XYZ file of C-alpha atoms in Angstrom:
518
model
C 14.374 -20.555 16.323
C 16.672 -18.441 13.990
C 15.753 -20.402 10.901
C 11.996 -20.284 11.848
C 12.297 -16.537 12.149
C 14.312 -16.081 8.985
C 11.703 -18.265 7.048
C 8.796 -16.237 8.371
C 10.553 -12.982 7.558
C 11.432 -14.402 4.111
C 7.519 -15.056 3.530
C 6.725 -11.692 4.824
C 9.426 -9.926 2.678
C 8.391 -11.787 -0.372
C 4.719 -11.139 -0.281
C 4.675 -7.566 1.157
C 6.936 -6.653 -1.541
C 5.216 -8.479 -4.485
C 1.666 -7.201 -3.473
C 2.819 -3.623 -3.084
C 5.609 -3.643 -5.605
C 4.049 -2.341 -8.586
C 2.329 0.575 -7.018
C 5.428 1.359 -4.994
C 7.314 1.314 -8.307
C 4.939 4.071 -9.787
C 5.270 6.036 -6.475
C 9.079 5.896 -6.535
C 9.388 6.962 -10.189
C 7.063 9.868 -9.556
C 8.944 10.875 -6.272
C 12.351 10.547 -8.126
C 11.136 12.617 -10.939
C 9.522 15.166 -8.306
C 12.950 15.880 -6.876
C 13.318 18.337 -9.674
C 9.618 19.126 -10.120
C 9.968 22.761 -10.460
C 12.903 22.469 -12.949
C 10.687 20.192 -14.920
C 7.961 22.666 -14.776
C 10.326 25.378 -16.068
C 11.526 23.069 -19.004
C 8.012 22.207 -20.065
C 7.269 26.081 -20.505
C 9.668 27.160 -23.174
C 7.974 30.363 -23.789
C 9.915 31.576 -20.696
C 13.328 30.497 -21.604
C 14.383 33.733 -23.131
C 13.947 35.264 -19.632
C 17.245 35.828 -17.650
C 16.292 34.128 -14.411
C 13.689 35.073 -11.923
C 11.761 38.374 -12.434
C 10.121 40.695 -9.945
C 6.790 39.388 -8.977
C 3.648 41.521 -9.215
C 1.059 39.973 -6.733
C -1.584 42.593 -7.320
C -1.677 41.629 -11.163
C -1.669 37.979 -10.129
C -4.699 38.207 -7.785
C -6.537 40.421 -10.206
C -6.374 37.460 -12.641
C -7.332 35.142 -9.751
C -10.386 37.214 -9.092
C -11.628 36.838 -12.776
C -11.130 33.071 -12.489
C -12.521 32.265 -8.968
C -14.089 35.406 -7.359
C -15.687 33.178 -4.769
C -12.788 31.016 -3.609
C -11.793 30.333 -0.169
C -8.248 31.227 -0.778
C -5.992 32.682 -3.590
C -2.254 31.993 -3.650
C 0.575 33.180 -5.686
C 4.232 32.090 -5.595
C 7.080 34.503 -6.802
C 9.021 33.948 -9.741
C 12.313 31.978 -8.782
C 15.510 30.484 -10.132
C 13.820 27.099 -10.130
C 10.589 28.300 -11.748
C 10.384 31.544 -13.801
C 6.698 31.923 -13.961
C 4.430 33.196 -11.388
C 2.275 30.222 -10.119
C -1.138 31.372 -9.017
C -3.785 29.032 -7.713
C -6.991 28.877 -5.590
C -8.958 26.572 -3.520
C -12.686 26.489 -3.171
C -14.808 25.636 -0.071
C -16.017 22.443 -1.785
C -12.613 21.202 -2.161
C -12.077 21.891 -5.881
C -9.163 23.812 -6.918
C -7.388 25.435 -9.944
C -4.180 26.999 -11.187
C -2.602 29.258 -13.813
C 0.817 30.190 -14.611
C 1.582 33.862 -15.258
C 4.243 35.501 -17.270
C 5.996 37.698 -14.954
C 6.701 40.315 -17.461
C 3.185 41.130 -18.317
C 0.924 38.995 -16.301
C -0.301 36.957 -19.314
C -1.558 33.506 -18.688
C 0.734 30.926 -20.125
C -0.488 27.557 -21.848
C -0.913 24.954 -19.243
C 1.388 21.930 -18.845
C 1.250 18.992 -16.594
C 4.719 19.595 -15.677
C 6.398 18.256 -12.606
C 3.283 18.854 -10.558
C 1.868 15.600 -12.335
C 4.675 13.382 -11.004
C 4.450 15.080 -7.685
C 0.865 14.223 -7.204
C 1.389 10.762 -8.711
C 4.017 10.186 -5.912
C 1.609 11.265 -2.949
C -1.836 10.309 -4.070
C -1.676 8.516 -7.474
C -3.983 11.172 -8.621
C -6.839 9.474 -6.714
C -7.494 12.089 -4.171
C -8.044 11.035 -0.506
C -8.302 7.363 -1.146
C -5.078 7.539 -3.134
C -3.399 9.277 -0.302
C -4.598 6.404 2.150
C -3.374 3.816 -0.410
C 0.046 5.462 -0.723
C 0.227 5.500 3.183
C -0.609 1.782 3.402
C 1.953 1.029 0.678
C 4.507 3.062 2.686
C 3.892 0.974 5.631
C 4.135 -2.165 3.679
C 7.488 -1.159 2.302
C 8.595 -0.539 5.839
C 7.759 -4.022 6.528
C 9.383 -5.554 3.610
C 12.608 -3.565 4.233
C 12.878 -4.676 8.015
C 11.972 -8.330 6.804
C 14.430 -8.223 4.061
C 17.372 -7.269 6.357
C 16.404 -9.996 8.822
C 16.078 -12.605 5.949
C 19.437 -11.793 4.137
C 22.090 -12.933 6.560
C 24.875 -11.985 4.196
C 23.362 -8.935 3.047
C 26.514 -6.581 3.251
C 28.728 -9.424 1.873
C 26.633 -9.914 -1.274
C 26.488 -6.114 -1.706
C 29.936 -6.516 -3.279
C 29.144 -9.281 -5.593
C 27.550 -8.393 -8.907
C 27.161 -11.440 -11.291
C 25.694 -10.104 -14.455
C 27.210 -12.409 -16.935
C 25.342 -15.473 -15.955
C 21.984 -13.825 -16.415
C 18.943 -15.245 -14.995
C 17.817 -15.296 -11.327
C 21.180 -14.626 -9.971
C 21.731 -11.398 -11.844
C 18.462 -10.036 -10.831
C 19.021 -11.029 -7.150
C 22.457 -9.403 -7.204
C 20.847 -6.337 -8.643
C 18.218 -6.324 -6.068
C 20.866 -6.761 -3.183
C 22.987 -4.053 -4.588
C 20.223 -1.385 -5.051
C 18.608 -2.193 -1.729
C 21.761 -2.012 0.494
C 23.103 1.075 -1.467
C 19.971 2.981 -0.443
C 18.802 1.144 2.657
C 18.955 4.019 5.118
C 17.425 6.472 2.519
C 14.576 3.880 1.685
C 13.737 3.392 5.338
C 13.839 7.163 5.882
C 11.775 8.087 2.868
C 9.047 5.444 3.611
C 8.802 6.411 7.409
C 8.701 10.156 6.667
C 6.300 9.658 3.843
C 3.833 7.885 6.201
C 4.490 10.584 8.871
C 3.570 13.621 6.742
C -0.224 12.479 6.593
C -0.270 11.034 10.224
C -2.948 13.318 11.253
C -5.095 11.984 8.342
C -4.350 8.271 8.993
C -4.625 8.395 12.756
C -7.741 10.315 13.360
C -8.511 9.533 17.012
C -6.693 12.316 18.664
C -8.134 14.993 16.358
C -11.618 13.361 16.545
C -11.374 13.390 20.399
C -9.850 16.867 20.813
C -11.310 18.774 17.801
C -14.357 16.901 16.855
C -12.488 15.882 13.493
C -11.699 19.254 12.485
C -8.116 18.751 11.078
C -7.571 22.380 10.122
C -8.367 23.519 13.778
C -5.752 20.940 14.865
C -3.016 22.178 12.469
C -3.886 25.870 13.351
C -3.178 25.335 17.077
C -0.269 23.101 16.480
C 1.475 25.384 13.936
C 0.468 28.682 15.199
C -1.584 29.526 12.130
C -4.126 32.510 12.119
C -7.457 32.969 10.203
C -10.465 35.211 10.915
C -13.947 33.963 10.766
C -15.957 35.329 7.831
C -18.211 38.314 8.316
C -20.573 37.705 5.348
C -20.142 41.252 4.401
C -18.435 42.295 1.089
C -14.886 43.587 0.942
C -15.135 47.224 -0.063
C -11.748 47.514 -1.673
C -8.479 45.441 -1.587
C -5.454 47.041 -0.333
C -2.213 46.749 -2.494
C -0.475 43.521 -1.840
C 2.805 44.596 -3.414
C 2.897 47.608 -1.081
C 3.141 45.251 1.937
C 5.944 42.990 0.613
C 8.804 45.204 2.049
C 7.230 45.305 5.607
C 6.551 41.347 5.474
C 10.165 40.747 4.668
C 11.262 43.055 7.426
C 9.146 41.309 10.020
C 10.060 37.716 8.899
C 13.723 38.454 8.179
C 13.613 36.544 5.030
C 12.457 37.157 1.265
C 8.880 36.572 0.711
C 8.184 33.425 -1.319
C 4.287 33.628 -1.636
C 1.354 35.783 -0.686
C -2.303 34.583 -0.147
C -5.629 36.080 0.555
C -8.152 34.123 2.671
C -11.737 34.939 2.093
C -10.943 37.324 -0.680
C -14.617 38.481 -1.318
C -15.544 38.805 2.483
C -14.858 41.732 4.750
C -12.683 39.363 7.029
C -10.139 39.001 4.185
C -6.527 38.627 5.385
C -3.410 39.233 3.192
C -0.686 36.615 4.348
C 2.986 36.304 3.382
C 5.294 33.408 3.929
C 8.903 32.407 3.215
C 10.229 29.339 1.387
C 11.367 26.037 3.001
C 15.140 25.913 1.521
C 16.706 27.621 4.543
C 16.436 24.640 6.861
C 15.294 21.020 7.131
C 12.106 21.775 8.985
C 9.468 23.562 6.956
C 9.527 27.237 7.629
C 6.007 27.943 8.461
C 6.253 31.512 9.812
C 3.684 34.000 8.267
C 2.437 37.389 8.774
C -0.905 38.654 8.051
C -2.436 42.112 7.165
C -6.001 43.210 6.992
C -7.038 43.054 3.139
C -8.925 46.296 3.240
C -6.693 48.691 5.178
C -3.290 46.997 4.955
C -2.992 47.173 8.827
C -0.562 44.615 10.356
C -2.769 41.994 12.099
C -0.648 39.013 13.134
C 2.827 37.364 13.040
C 2.823 33.468 13.652
C 4.465 32.314 16.867
C 7.139 29.689 16.872
C 5.684 26.294 16.193
C 5.202 23.763 19.216
C 8.031 21.159 19.612
C 5.649 18.390 18.311
C 4.809 20.545 15.237
C 8.481 21.326 14.640
C 9.312 17.656 14.721
C 6.379 16.869 12.191
C 7.952 19.825 10.058
C 11.354 18.383 10.242
C 10.226 14.745 9.081
C 8.296 16.422 6.280
C 11.241 18.573 5.248
C 13.479 15.529 5.214
C 11.121 13.895 2.915
C 10.564 16.698 0.673
C 14.224 17.706 0.313
C 13.752 21.518 -0.404
C 16.822 22.205 1.885
C 20.387 21.665 0.768
C 20.140 22.958 -2.835
C 20.626 21.148 -6.136
C 23.362 18.723 -4.673
C 20.803 17.340 -2.197
C 18.246 16.933 -4.794
C 20.673 15.079 -7.134
C 21.504 12.818 -4.109
C 17.818 12.071 -3.609
C 17.415 11.594 -7.383
C 20.094 8.867 -7.473
C 18.869 7.131 -4.468
C 15.400 7.255 -5.524
C 16.601 5.484 -8.976
C 18.122 2.932 -6.689
C 14.772 2.291 -5.061
C 13.197 1.895 -8.538
C 15.911 -0.675 -9.449
C 15.467 -2.511 -6.074
C 11.640 -2.731 -6.639
C 11.923 -3.803 -10.276
C 14.590 -6.468 -9.868
C 12.898 -7.770 -6.553
C 9.581 -8.494 -8.683
C 11.663 -10.093 -11.255
C 13.408 -12.397 -8.607
C 9.907 -13.631 -7.707
C 9.092 -14.489 -11.250
C 12.348 -16.262 -11.888
C 12.385 -18.173 -8.765
C 8.987 -19.798 -9.440
C 9.189 -19.951 -13.210
C 9.356 -23.753 -13.520
C 7.205 -24.621 -10.726
C 4.458 -22.168 -11.815
C 4.659 -23.101 -15.456
C 3.567 -26.677 -14.485
C 0.350 -25.307 -12.821
C -0.493 -23.149 -15.911
C -2.834 -20.229 -15.766
C -4.123 -21.230 -12.259
C -0.591 -20.158 -10.779
C -1.231 -16.461 -11.822
C 2.529 -16.562 -12.843
C 1.758 -15.158 -16.274
C -0.171 -12.234 -14.765
C 2.790 -11.215 -12.523
C 4.971 -11.550 -15.413
C 2.743 -9.260 -17.626
C 2.369 -6.723 -14.639
C 6.165 -6.759 -14.372
C 7.038 -5.915 -17.910
C 4.010 -3.584 -18.225
C 4.529 -1.414 -15.138
C 8.521 -1.515 -15.011
C 9.312 -1.196 -18.703
C 6.033 0.661 -19.704
C 6.318 3.561 -17.170
C 9.670 5.043 -18.372
C 8.283 4.987 -22.015
C 5.234 6.801 -20.883
C 7.377 9.461 -19.122
C 9.497 10.065 -22.377
C 6.331 10.289 -24.305
C 5.096 13.028 -22.122
C 8.138 15.234 -22.530
C 7.771 14.712 -26.362
C 4.143 15.483 -26.231
C 4.998 18.731 -24.470
C 7.061 20.066 -27.340
C 4.927 18.596 -30.180
C 1.328 19.345 -28.991
C 0.101 22.638 -30.667
C 0.620 25.704 -28.377
C -3.069 26.868 -28.908
C -4.340 23.657 -27.807
C -7.299 24.443 -25.337
C -6.113 22.047 -22.505
C -2.558 21.135 -23.246
C -2.045 19.736 -19.666
C -4.840 17.177 -20.015
C -3.526 16.290 -23.576
C -0.010 15.624 -22.059
C -1.645 13.326 -19.265
C -3.694 11.437 -21.842
C -0.523 10.816 -23.935
C 1.164 9.516 -20.781
C -1.732 7.222 -19.889
C -2.191 6.091 -23.555
C 1.361 5.325 -24.248
C 1.797 3.415 -20.945
C -1.365 1.430 -21.578
C -0.293 0.493 -25.076
C 3.271 -0.407 -23.833
C 1.936 -2.524 -21.148
C -0.449 -4.474 -23.666
C 2.386 -4.873 -26.196
C 4.832 -5.966 -23.406
C 2.640 -8.539 -21.938
C 1.829 -9.979 -25.375
C 5.532 -10.123 -26.440
C 6.684 -11.408 -23.214
C 5.071 -14.687 -24.145
C 7.812 -15.113 -26.751
C 10.540 -13.516 -24.592
C 10.665 -10.069 -26.326
C 8.573 -7.884 -24.030
C 11.483 -6.445 -22.106
C 13.645 -6.034 -25.188
C 10.889 -4.185 -27.202
C 9.950 -1.685 -24.500
C 13.572 -1.148 -23.351
C 14.374 -0.278 -27.241
C 11.338 1.928 -27.565
C 12.197 3.839 -24.452
C 15.797 4.261 -25.634
C 14.529 5.744 -28.873
C 12.095 7.916 -27.245
C 14.602 9.309 -24.695
C 16.975 10.024 -27.554
C 14.316 11.867 -29.448
C 13.670 14.370 -26.659
C 16.810 16.635 -27.253
C 16.268 16.222 -30.860
C 12.683 17.460 -30.964
C 13.768 20.089 -28.479
C 16.126 21.425 -31.143
C 13.409 21.671 -33.719
C 10.618 23.016 -31.466
C 12.267 25.401 -28.851
C 14.978 27.694 -30.123
C 15.728 29.037 -26.630
C 15.603 25.689 -24.833
C 17.715 23.118 -26.625
C 21.201 22.063 -25.366
C 22.986 24.431 -27.881
C 21.263 27.369 -26.273
C 21.172 26.398 -22.720
C 24.710 25.237 -22.364
C 25.962 28.511 -23.847
C 23.794 30.675 -21.352
C 24.825 28.453 -18.450
C 21.270 27.269 -17.916
C 22.257 23.898 -16.194
C 18.879 23.157 -14.815
C 17.334 23.231 -18.362
C 20.206 21.601 -19.873
C 19.982 18.914 -17.343
C 16.673 17.548 -18.606
C 18.184 16.861 -22.006
C 21.393 15.391 -20.746
C 19.385 13.041 -18.290
C 17.356 11.936 -21.355
C 20.447 11.116 -23.262
C 21.814 9.283 -20.295
C 18.564 7.341 -19.969
C 18.626 6.614 -23.702
C 22.032 5.101 -23.447
C 21.110 3.046 -20.342
C 17.884 1.623 -22.012
C 19.770 0.870 -25.140
C 22.254 -1.277 -23.035
C 19.197 -2.928 -21.308
C 17.621 -3.619 -24.686
C 20.832 -5.177 -25.807
C 21.101 -7.325 -22.643
C 17.600 -8.416 -23.112
C 17.927 -9.271 -26.642
C 20.999 -11.602 -25.756
C 19.289 -13.355 -22.967
C 16.218 -13.922 -25.349
C 18.369 -15.289 -28.111
C 20.235 -17.549 -25.776
C 17.158 -19.332 -24.365
C 16.148 -20.954 -27.674
C 19.577 -22.137 -28.333
C 19.901 -23.662 -24.830
C 16.399 -25.139 -25.190
C 17.434 -26.713 -28.635
C 20.794 -28.006 -27.107
C 18.764 -29.713 -24.183
C 16.474 -31.214 -26.649
C 19.122 -32.651 -28.774
C 20.788 -34.084 -25.731
C 17.672 -35.566 -24.530
C 16.952 -37.060 -28.150
C 20.587 -38.734 -28.000
C 20.110 -40.008 -24.716
C 16.952 -41.697 -25.797
C 18.303 -43.030 -28.928
C 18.329 -46.924 -28.945
C 21.653 -47.068 -30.877
C-alpha cells in the first residue's frame, strides 16, 4: 500500500511539476524581483536620484494633471512620495476597465519619462500580463504547485536526510536532484505558504458561486460589504468645483491615527464625487484597509470605514502574508532569498526530468517530445535572467526623449528572451545551450553597474554608497553577485560539456577494443 501510494504520488509530482514548471518559473522570477518592486521603480528613474529621500506630496497638483489625462475616469489615485519610491505615482481607472498611470516629480509636478519598472515584474507575477485569463492561469498553476509540493513530500521518504547531501562534483542527474532537494526543503514552508496565499488572494474571482448567489455576481458589492468600503452613487450632475485635497490631509491623518499613504477621488467629474484617504500596509501583516471620505465639493467629512469583518480580516492577513509589505527590508530580503530557492527548485526539477529520461527518450526520437522539453528548459530557465538584465540595460541606454520608453523596455525584454531561447535551443543540440546563455547573462549583469556609471551620475555605486543610498546601491550589487554566479554556472556547464565528448570517445574506444578479433 505504501509503495503504491508513493508511486502514485511520484507520478503526480513529476507531471504536475513538469506541465506547470515553465510558467511557474516565470511567476517565481517575477514575484522574487517584485519583492523590491518599488525600489526597482526608483532605480529605473535616475532623474530623481538627486533628491534626498521622500518629498512633500501635493495631491492637488497631481489631480490637476490626472484631470488633463483622464477627465471622465471612474477614479483617480495618487500615492505619496516615500522612502521606497521618490516620485508621486498617479493613476486612473475607467469604467470600461482601461487604466493609465504617470509618475510625477514631487518638486514641480512635472511628468517623468515612463519606465516598465518593478510593476512589470509584479504584473508578470500575478497575471502574466494576460489580464483576467492570465490571473485564472496563475491561480490554476498555484494549485498545481501545491499538489506537486504535497506529492513531493510523500514521494521522497528521505527528504530531510538528503537535504544535507550535495553531490555537485559528479554532475549529471545526481547533482540536479540534490540541488532540487536542497532548494525544495530549504524553502518548503515558504513555498507552501506562497502558493496557498497566492491562490487565496483571488478566491472571490475563482470561486464565484457565493457572490453569484448573494450579490448577483457583483464582486465589488461583495468586497464593499466585507471590507466596509463606502462609495456614493453617481448623480449625473457635474461637479461645480473641487475642494483642495491637500487641505484635508491633516484631518484625515488625525481621524485614522496614521500618516496618509494615498488619496483618491471617485467619480471626479460627478456631483457625487468623494475624496478618500488611506494608510499604507506596512504597519501590520493584514492589509490596513481603513479609509476616510470627504465630499469633493465642500470638503465636509462624510464617512470613516468601520473595522472589517473577521472573514475579511483573515483574507487581508493571507494577502498581506503573500505581499510582504510588513516587516521592512529584512523581511523582503528573506522573501527574495526564498523566492530564489523556489526558482532553483523549479529549474533543477525540470532538469531532473530531462536527465532521468535522456537515454529512453533518445531512442524514441522526435516522437518522445524530449527535445522540446530540453529546449523549453534552456529557453525559459537560462533565457529569462538574460532578458531581465537586458531590461535594466535598456532603461539606462534608451534615449530619455523616447516617446514610450516603458513599452521599449518591455519590447527589449521580450525580444532578448525570444532570441536567447532560440539560440539556447539550437546550441543545446551540441551541448552548449546552457553555457552560452549563462555566459551571456554573466556579461550582461556585469555590464549593469558599468553602464550605470556612464549614464547616471547620481545613480552609480560610487555615488549611492557615499550617500548611504543602500536601496539604489543594492541593484548594482545584486547585479554583480548574479554576474559572478552565472559566470560560475557557465564554467561548470563548459566543463560538463567538455567531459561528455571525451567520455563518449573513451566508450567508443573501449567498444572497439572489445570487438577487435586480435
